[in-house]
XYZ file of C-alpha atoms in Angstrom:
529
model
C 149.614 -26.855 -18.916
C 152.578 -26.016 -17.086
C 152.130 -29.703 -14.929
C 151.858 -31.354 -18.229
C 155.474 -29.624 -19.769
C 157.068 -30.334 -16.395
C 156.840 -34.125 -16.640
C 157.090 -33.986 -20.385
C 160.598 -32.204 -19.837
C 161.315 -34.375 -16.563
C 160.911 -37.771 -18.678
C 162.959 -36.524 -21.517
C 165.723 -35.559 -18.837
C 165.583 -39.185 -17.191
C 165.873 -41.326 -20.719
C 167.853 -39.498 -22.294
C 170.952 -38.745 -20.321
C 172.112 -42.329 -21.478
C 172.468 -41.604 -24.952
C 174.048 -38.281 -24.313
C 176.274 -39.921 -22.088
C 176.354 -42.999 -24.831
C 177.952 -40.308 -27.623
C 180.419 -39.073 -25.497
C 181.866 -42.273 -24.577
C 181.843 -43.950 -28.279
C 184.056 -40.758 -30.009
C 187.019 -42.299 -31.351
C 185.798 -45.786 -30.474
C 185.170 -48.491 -33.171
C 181.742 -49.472 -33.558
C 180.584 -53.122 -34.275
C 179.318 -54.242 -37.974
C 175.439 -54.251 -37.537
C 174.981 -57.811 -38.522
C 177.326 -59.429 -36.048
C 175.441 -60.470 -32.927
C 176.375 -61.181 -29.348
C 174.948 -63.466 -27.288
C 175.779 -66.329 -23.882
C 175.966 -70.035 -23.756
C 175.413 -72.763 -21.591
C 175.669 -76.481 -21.950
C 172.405 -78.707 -20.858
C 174.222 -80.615 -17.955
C 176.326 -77.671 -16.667
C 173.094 -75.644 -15.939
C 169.807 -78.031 -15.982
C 169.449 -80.289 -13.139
C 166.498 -82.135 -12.627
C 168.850 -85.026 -13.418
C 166.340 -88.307 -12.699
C 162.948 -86.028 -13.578
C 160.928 -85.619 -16.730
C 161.497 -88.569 -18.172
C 164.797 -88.169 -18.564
C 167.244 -91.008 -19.380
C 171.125 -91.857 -17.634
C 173.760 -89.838 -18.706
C 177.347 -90.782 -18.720
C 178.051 -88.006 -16.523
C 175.382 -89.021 -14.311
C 177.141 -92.637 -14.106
C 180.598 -90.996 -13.392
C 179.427 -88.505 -10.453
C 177.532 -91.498 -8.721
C 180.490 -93.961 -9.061
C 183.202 -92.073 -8.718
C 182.153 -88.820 -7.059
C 185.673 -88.037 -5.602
C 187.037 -87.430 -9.188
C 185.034 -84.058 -9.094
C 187.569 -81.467 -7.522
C 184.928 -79.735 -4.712
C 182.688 -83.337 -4.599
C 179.838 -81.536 -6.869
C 177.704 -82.890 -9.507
C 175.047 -81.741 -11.720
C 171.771 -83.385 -10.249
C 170.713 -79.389 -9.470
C 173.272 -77.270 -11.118
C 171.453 -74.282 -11.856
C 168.256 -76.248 -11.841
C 167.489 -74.107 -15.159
C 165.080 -76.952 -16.211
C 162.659 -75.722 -13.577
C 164.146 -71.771 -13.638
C 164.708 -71.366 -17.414
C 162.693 -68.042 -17.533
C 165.153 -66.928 -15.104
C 167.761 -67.541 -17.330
C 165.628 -65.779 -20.104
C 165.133 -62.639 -18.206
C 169.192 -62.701 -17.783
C 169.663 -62.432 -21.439
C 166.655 -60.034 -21.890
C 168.536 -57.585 -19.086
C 171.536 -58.122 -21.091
C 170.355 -57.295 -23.933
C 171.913 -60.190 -26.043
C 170.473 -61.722 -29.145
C 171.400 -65.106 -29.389
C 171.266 -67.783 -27.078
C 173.346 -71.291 -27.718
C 172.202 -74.450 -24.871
C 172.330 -77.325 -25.627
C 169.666 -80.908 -25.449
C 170.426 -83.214 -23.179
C 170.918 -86.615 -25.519
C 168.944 -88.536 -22.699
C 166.172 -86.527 -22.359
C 164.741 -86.349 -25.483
C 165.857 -90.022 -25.632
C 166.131 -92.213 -23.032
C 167.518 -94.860 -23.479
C 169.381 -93.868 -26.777
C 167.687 -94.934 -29.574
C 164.212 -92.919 -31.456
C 162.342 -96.295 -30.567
C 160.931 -93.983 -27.521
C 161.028 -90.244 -27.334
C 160.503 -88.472 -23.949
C 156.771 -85.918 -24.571
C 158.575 -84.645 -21.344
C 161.784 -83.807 -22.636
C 160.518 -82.114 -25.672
C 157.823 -80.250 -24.279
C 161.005 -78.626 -22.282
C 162.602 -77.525 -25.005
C 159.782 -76.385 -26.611
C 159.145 -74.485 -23.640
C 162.730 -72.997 -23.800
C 162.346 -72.095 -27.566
C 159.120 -70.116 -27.307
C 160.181 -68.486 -24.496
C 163.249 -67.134 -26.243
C 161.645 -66.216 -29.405
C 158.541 -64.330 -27.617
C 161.333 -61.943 -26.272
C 163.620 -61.793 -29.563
C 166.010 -64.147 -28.550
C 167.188 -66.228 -31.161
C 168.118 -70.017 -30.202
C 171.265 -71.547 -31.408
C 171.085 -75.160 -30.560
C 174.118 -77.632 -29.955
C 172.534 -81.263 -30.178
C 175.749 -82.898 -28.330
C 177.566 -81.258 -25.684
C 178.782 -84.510 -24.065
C 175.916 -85.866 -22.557
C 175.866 -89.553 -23.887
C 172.856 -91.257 -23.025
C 175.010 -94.084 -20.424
C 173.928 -97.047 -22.043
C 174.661 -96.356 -25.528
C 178.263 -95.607 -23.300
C 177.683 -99.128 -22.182
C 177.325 -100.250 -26.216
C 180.670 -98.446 -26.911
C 179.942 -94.546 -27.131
C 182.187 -92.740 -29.263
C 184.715 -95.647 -29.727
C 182.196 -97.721 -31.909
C 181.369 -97.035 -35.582
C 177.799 -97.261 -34.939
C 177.803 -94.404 -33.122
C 177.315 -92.245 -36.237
C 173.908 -94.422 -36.746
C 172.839 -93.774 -33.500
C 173.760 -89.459 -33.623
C 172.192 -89.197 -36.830
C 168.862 -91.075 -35.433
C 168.946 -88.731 -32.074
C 169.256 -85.795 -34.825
C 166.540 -86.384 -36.855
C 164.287 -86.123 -33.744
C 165.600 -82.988 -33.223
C 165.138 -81.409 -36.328
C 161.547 -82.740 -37.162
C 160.449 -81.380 -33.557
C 162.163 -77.800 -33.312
C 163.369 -77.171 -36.620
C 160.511 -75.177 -37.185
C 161.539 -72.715 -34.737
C 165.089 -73.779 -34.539
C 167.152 -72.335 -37.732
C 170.749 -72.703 -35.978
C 171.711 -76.082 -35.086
C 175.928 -76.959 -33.610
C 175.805 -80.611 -34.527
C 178.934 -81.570 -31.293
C 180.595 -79.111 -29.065
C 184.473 -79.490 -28.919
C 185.238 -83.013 -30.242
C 189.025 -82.537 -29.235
C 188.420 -81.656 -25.970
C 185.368 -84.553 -25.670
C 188.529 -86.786 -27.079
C 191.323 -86.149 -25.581
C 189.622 -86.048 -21.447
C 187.363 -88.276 -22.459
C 188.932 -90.897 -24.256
C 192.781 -89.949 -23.873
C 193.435 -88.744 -20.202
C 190.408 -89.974 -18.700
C 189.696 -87.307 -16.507
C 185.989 -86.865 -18.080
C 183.162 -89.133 -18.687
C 183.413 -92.410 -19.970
C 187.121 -91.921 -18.048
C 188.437 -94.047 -20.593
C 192.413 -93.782 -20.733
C 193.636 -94.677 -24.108
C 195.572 -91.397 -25.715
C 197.290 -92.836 -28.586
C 194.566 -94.766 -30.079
C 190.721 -94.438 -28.142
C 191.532 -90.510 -28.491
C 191.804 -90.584 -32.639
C 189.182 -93.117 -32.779
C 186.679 -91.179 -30.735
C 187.629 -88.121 -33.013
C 187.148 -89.934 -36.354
C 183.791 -91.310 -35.208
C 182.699 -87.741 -34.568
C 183.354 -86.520 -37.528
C 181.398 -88.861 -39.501
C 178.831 -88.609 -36.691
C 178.533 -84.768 -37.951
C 178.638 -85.276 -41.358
C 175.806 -88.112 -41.470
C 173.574 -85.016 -39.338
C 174.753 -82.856 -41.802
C 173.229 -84.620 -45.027
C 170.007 -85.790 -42.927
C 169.250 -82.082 -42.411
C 170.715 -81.034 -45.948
C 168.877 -83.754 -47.415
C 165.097 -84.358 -45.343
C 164.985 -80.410 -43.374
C 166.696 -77.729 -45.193
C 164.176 -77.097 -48.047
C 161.360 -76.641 -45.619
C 163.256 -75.438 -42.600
C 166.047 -72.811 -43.543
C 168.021 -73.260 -41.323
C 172.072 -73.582 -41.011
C 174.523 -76.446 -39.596
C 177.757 -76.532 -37.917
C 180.267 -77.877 -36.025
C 181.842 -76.037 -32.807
C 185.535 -76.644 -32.510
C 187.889 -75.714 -30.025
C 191.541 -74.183 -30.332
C 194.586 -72.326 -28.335
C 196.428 -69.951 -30.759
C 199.996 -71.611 -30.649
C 203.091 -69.318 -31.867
C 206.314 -70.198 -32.100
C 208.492 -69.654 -29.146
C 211.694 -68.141 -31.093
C 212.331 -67.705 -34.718
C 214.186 -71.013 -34.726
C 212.809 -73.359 -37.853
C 212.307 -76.461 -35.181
C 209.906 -73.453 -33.512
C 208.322 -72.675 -36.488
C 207.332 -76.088 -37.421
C 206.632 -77.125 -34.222
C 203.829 -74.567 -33.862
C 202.282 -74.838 -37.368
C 202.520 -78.957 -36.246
C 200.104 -77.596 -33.023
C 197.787 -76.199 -35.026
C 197.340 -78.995 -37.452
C 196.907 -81.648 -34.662
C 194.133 -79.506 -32.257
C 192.660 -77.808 -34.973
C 193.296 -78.960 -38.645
C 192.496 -82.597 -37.289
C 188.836 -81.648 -37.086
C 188.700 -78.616 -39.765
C 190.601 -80.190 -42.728
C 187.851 -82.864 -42.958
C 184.933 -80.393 -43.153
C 186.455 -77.614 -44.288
C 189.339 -78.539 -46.779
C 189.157 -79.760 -50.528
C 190.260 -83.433 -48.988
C 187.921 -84.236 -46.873
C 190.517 -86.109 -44.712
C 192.816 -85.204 -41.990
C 195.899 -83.150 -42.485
C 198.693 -85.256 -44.440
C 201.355 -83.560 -42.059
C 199.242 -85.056 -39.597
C 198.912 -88.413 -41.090
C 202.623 -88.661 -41.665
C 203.496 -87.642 -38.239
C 201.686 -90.423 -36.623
C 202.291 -93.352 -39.093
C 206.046 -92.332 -38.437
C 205.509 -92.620 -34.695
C 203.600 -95.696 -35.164
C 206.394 -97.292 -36.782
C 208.923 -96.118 -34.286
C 206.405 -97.962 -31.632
C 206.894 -101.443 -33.424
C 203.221 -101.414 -35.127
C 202.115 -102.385 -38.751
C 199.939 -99.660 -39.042
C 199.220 -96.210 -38.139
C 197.184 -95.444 -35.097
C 195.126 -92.735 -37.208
C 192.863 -94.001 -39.184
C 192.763 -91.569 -42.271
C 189.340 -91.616 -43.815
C 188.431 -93.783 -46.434
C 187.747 -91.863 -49.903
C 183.634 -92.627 -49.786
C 184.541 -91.018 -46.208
C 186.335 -87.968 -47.453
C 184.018 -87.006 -49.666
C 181.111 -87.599 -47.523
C 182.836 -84.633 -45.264
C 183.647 -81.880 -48.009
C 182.115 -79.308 -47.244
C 179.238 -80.541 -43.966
C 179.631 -77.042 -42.262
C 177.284 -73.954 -43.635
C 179.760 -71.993 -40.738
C 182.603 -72.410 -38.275
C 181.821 -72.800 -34.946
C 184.947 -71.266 -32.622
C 185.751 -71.737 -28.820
C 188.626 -70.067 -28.191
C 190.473 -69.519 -24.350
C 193.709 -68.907 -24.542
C 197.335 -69.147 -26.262
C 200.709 -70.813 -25.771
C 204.201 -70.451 -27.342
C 205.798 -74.008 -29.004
C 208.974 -75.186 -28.821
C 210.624 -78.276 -30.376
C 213.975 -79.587 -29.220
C 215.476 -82.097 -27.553
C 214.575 -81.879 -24.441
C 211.311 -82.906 -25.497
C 212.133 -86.483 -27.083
C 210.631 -89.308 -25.136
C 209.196 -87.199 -22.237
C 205.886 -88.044 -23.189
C 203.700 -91.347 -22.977
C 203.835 -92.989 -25.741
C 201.543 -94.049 -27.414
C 199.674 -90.395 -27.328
C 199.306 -87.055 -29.325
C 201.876 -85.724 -27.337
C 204.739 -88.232 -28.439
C 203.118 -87.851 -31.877
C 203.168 -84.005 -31.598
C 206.787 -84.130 -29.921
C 206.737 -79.908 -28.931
C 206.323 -78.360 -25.783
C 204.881 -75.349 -24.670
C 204.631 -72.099 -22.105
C 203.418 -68.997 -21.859
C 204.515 -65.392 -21.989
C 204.903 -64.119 -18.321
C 203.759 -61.346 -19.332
C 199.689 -62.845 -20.226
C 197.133 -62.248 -17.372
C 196.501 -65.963 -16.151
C 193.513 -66.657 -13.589
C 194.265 -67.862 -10.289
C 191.621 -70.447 -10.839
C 192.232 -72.634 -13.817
C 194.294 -72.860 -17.128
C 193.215 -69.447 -18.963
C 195.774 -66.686 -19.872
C 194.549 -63.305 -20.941
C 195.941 -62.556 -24.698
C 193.560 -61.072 -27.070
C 195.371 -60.685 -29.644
C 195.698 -64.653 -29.826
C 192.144 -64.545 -30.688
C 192.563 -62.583 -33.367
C 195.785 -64.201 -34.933
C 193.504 -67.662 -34.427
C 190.667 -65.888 -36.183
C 193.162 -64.968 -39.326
C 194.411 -68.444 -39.181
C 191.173 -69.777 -40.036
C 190.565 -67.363 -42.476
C 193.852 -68.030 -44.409
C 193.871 -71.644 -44.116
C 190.268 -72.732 -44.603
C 188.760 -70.034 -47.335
C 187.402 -67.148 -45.344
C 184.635 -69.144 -44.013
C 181.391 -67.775 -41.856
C 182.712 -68.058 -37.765
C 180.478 -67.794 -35.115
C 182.434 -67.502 -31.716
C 180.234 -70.079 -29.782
C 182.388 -70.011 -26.577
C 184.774 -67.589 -25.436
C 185.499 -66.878 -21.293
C 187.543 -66.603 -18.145
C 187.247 -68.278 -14.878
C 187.727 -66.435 -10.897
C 186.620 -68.015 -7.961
C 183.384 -67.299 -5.994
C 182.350 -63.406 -5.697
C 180.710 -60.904 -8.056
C 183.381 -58.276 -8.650
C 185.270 -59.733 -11.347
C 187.000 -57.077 -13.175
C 189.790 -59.435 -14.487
C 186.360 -61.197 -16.407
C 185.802 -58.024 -17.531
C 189.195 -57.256 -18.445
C 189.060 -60.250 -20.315
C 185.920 -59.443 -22.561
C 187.193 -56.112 -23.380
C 190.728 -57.256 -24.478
C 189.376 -60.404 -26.139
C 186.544 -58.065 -28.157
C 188.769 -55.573 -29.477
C 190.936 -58.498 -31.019
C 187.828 -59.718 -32.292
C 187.576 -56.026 -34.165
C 191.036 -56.183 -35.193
C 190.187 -59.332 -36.931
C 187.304 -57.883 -38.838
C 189.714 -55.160 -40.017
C 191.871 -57.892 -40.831
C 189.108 -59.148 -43.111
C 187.854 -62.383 -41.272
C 184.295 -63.166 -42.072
C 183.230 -63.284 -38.387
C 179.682 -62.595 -37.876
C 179.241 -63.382 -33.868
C 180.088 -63.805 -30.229
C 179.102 -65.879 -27.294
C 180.529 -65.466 -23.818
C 180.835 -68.089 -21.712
C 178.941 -68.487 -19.770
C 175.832 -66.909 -19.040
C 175.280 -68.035 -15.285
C 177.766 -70.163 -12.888
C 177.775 -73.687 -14.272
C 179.126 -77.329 -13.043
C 182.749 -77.398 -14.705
C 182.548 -80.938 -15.080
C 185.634 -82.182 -13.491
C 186.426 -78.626 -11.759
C 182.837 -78.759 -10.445
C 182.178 -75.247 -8.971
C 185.658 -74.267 -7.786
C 186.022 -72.404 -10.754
C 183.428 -70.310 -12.293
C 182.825 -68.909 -15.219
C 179.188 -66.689 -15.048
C 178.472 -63.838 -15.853
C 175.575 -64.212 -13.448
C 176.391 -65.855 -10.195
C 174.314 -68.697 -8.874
C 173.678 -69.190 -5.208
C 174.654 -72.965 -4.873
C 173.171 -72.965 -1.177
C 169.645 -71.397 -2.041
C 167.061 -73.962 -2.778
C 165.835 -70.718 -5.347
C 169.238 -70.436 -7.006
C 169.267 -66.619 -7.017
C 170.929 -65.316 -10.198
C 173.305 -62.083 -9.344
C 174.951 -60.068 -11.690
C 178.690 -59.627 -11.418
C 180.578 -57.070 -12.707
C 181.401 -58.183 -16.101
C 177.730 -58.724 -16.656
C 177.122 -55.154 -16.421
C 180.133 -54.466 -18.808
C 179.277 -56.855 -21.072
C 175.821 -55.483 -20.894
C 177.341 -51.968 -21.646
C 178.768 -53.304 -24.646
C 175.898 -55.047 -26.067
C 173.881 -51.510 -25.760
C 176.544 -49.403 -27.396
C 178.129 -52.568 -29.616
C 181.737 -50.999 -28.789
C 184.094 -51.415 -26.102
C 184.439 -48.280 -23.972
C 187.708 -49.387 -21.481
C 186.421 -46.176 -18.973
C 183.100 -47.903 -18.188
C 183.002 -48.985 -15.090
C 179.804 -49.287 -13.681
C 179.156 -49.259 -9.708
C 178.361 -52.708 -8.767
C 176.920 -52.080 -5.551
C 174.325 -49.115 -6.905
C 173.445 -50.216 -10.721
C 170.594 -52.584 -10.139
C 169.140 -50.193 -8.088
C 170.000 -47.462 -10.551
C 168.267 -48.844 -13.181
C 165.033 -49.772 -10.927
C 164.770 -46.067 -9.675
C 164.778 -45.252 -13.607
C 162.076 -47.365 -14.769
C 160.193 -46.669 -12.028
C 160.496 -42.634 -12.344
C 159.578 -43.010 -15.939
C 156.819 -45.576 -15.140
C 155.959 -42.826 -12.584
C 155.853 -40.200 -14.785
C 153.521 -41.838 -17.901
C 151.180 -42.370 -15.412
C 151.195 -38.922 -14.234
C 150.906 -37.844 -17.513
C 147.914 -40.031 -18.512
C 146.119 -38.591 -15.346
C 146.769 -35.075 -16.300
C 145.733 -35.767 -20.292
């Protein structure tokens, strides 16, 4: 008897000093709502590999890395990546240690389909996904699915990609295929990731795939065509999968927070003016009683147009069988959010930039406080409370609607103990909770990302994991870094305790010696009983 009230006390003593030490730490800390969920994302060619197997089609970012492989900064590409495609219940075992509940990835374009088109779809491709989906659902794990995070299948590229009007045909085909072979599992589907970022480096700078350099004009173009590419998903699942389904549809868009650099009335404008060209160009269609871009917007660039010499404007407002096609083709708003900037509009601005572009339509300039955290690595300053003022934005300009925060992250360089990552989360979170006391209907948060990923034109000089992958082991060992283990923290306790700070070097083992003392222990028991 006294054997058998010995271990009984010893495994109380080792599972539950967590939660006493869990209601110490949370006193006088605010507590998340319980229906907001956190989760990770990845994108499909960031993290899969297995680039020619499977059946798997040509990507456009397959073409670019083979033809022009010295565009990538470190001379990378994403034939391995991760190779999650053969290692994916790695990946789920990351989020299962983390404790998240959600999961956004994305499906590669070219795997399911080839060469483009629903004429052939690849048994290979979706018995992958499938495979992905079940996995994350046997461990609670729900899946929240982008169907395009820029992997064009190369030769609808070839055909015109996002710069031809058929494109919304050909997304709405590749969609359908989608939702009649997960949706039964699937119930949250991101119709495109980003279209203003797919745009503008896309189809503006050129410094992503197709590396087409046209910023006045390819850059709106590619941007209108995505928007009717979403809404024509939208109605096919409204119209042929919701009833039997249940499921929701989005859009993911991206935005810095832009404030005005001094209280000057050029300032002011100028910033509202940001917002309404990187954000309300791609929310006032779905999410506005117009269905059509921003008339501030529309003015700005017909004006520039005219300045330029042409007949017509360079933005091509939507038709109004367009517009009202677009009311309302988001059941939520989809957020990626970085970083901010301060605007400025003077003089010193006029006719710096090329014209044609956004920029010389735009006509501001920006910088950042000196104060803001920046990473050595890439273009991300630390400001949470941009986050929230960006969350309130939405909320006063668009109706209060549903956001999910489908990416939000910061970048170091190679190494696990990244407590400016964690710094990040923490600051970045508690704006998040400032906005929900503001009264924003957000209801979730993804970090990016969930392991080290191919940055597309960065490659792997910056990364951006919470998990680091070893690039040089044929295995790809996933590692947790730091902010995995705080991020973890705060998934457990859903607040955001700025004294935890776990022991990098000890916690893995840590937590091994405690499952296996309490594994230990049951035993014992069960021999003794």
């Amino acid at each position: 008897m006294f054997y058998k009230l010995f271990i009984f006390v010893f495994c109380i003593f080792t599972t539950s000093g967590s939660s006493v030490q869990y209601e110490k730490q949370t006193q006088n800390l605010r507590t998340f709502p319980d229906d907001f969920f956190f989760g990770t994302a990845t994108s499909s060619y960031q993290i899969e590999g297995a680039w020619n197997e499977g059946g798997k089609g040509w990507s456009m970012w397959d073409q670019l890395v083979r033809t022009d492989p010295g565009h990538i900064r470190d001379g990378t590409n994403g034939d391995v990546a991760a190779n999650s495609y053969h290692f994916y219940k790695k990946d789920v075992e990351l989020l299962k240690e983390l404790g998240v509940s959600v999961y956004r990835f994305s499906i590669a374009w070219p795997r399911i389909l080839p060469y483009g088109r629903p004429d052939y779809v690849n048994p290979e491709g979706v018995a992958y996904y499938n495979n992905l989906i079940n996995e994350l659902l046997a461990n609670d794990i729900t899946p929240f699915v982008t169907i395009y995070h820029w992997e064009l299948p190369q030769n609808l590229n070839e055909q015109g990609g996002w710069l031809t009007s058929e494109i919304a045909d050909w997304f709405g085909d590749y969609a359908r295929v989608l939702f009649a072979n997960f949706g039964d599992r699937v119930k949250h589907w991101i119709t495109i990731n980003e279209p203003h970022i797919h745009c503008s480096f896309g189809y503006g700078t050129g410094s992503h795939a197709p590396r087409i350099k046209s910023p006045g004009i390819g850059y709106y173009e590619c941007g209108r065509n995505i928007i009717l590419a979403h809404a024509k998903a939208w109605h096919i699942y409204d119209k042929e999968f919701r009833a039997t389904q249940g499921g929701v549809i989005g859009i993911t868009l991206d935005s810095t927070m832009a404030m005005p650099g001094s209280n000057s009335p050029d300032d002011i404008q100028g910033a509202a003016d940001y917002m309404t060209f990187y954000l309300g160009q791609y929310a006032d269609p779905l999410f506005s009683a117009t269905g059509n871009y921003p008339q501030r917007m529309i003015d700005l660039v017909a004006e520039a147009s005219r300045r330029q010499g042409l007949n017509e404007s360079r933005l091509k407002p939507f038709t109004q069988e367009e517009a009202k096609n677009n009311i309302g083709t988001s059941d939520f708003f989809g957020l990626n959010h970085y970083s901010s900037t301060y605007v400025y509009r003077n003089s010193s601005v006029t006719g710096i930039y090329e014209a044609p572009s956004l920029n010389d339509d735009l006509q501001v300039g920006t910088f950042p406080d000196p104060n803001w955290y920046k990473n050595p690595t890439a273009w991300v300053y630390r400001y949470g409370q941009g986050l929230r003022k960006l969350l309130v934005h939405i909320k006063d300009t668009y109706n209060n609607p549903t956001i999910y925060i489908t990416e939000n992250g910061f970048s170091t360089a190679t190494g696990r103990n990244d407590t400016d990552r964690a710094d990040y989360y923490r600051e970045y979170l508690n704006g998040v909770l400032d906005a929900i006391d503001d009264g924003v209907n957000v209801k979730g948060y993804c970090a990016w990302s969930l392991i080290d990923n191919f940055e597309w034109s960065f490659g792997y000089s910056v990364r951006f994991g919470l998990y680091e992958i070893d690039q040089d082991d044929p295995e790809k060992i996933r590692k947790p870094k730091y902010s995995a283990l705080v991020y973890k923290e705060i998934v457990r306790t859903r607040t955001v305790d700025p004294s935890y700070n776990p022991d990098l070097a000890t916690d893995a083992s840590v937590d091994i010696k405690s499952s296996f003392l309490f594994v230990l222990a049951v035993a014992v028991l069960n021999i003794i009983w």
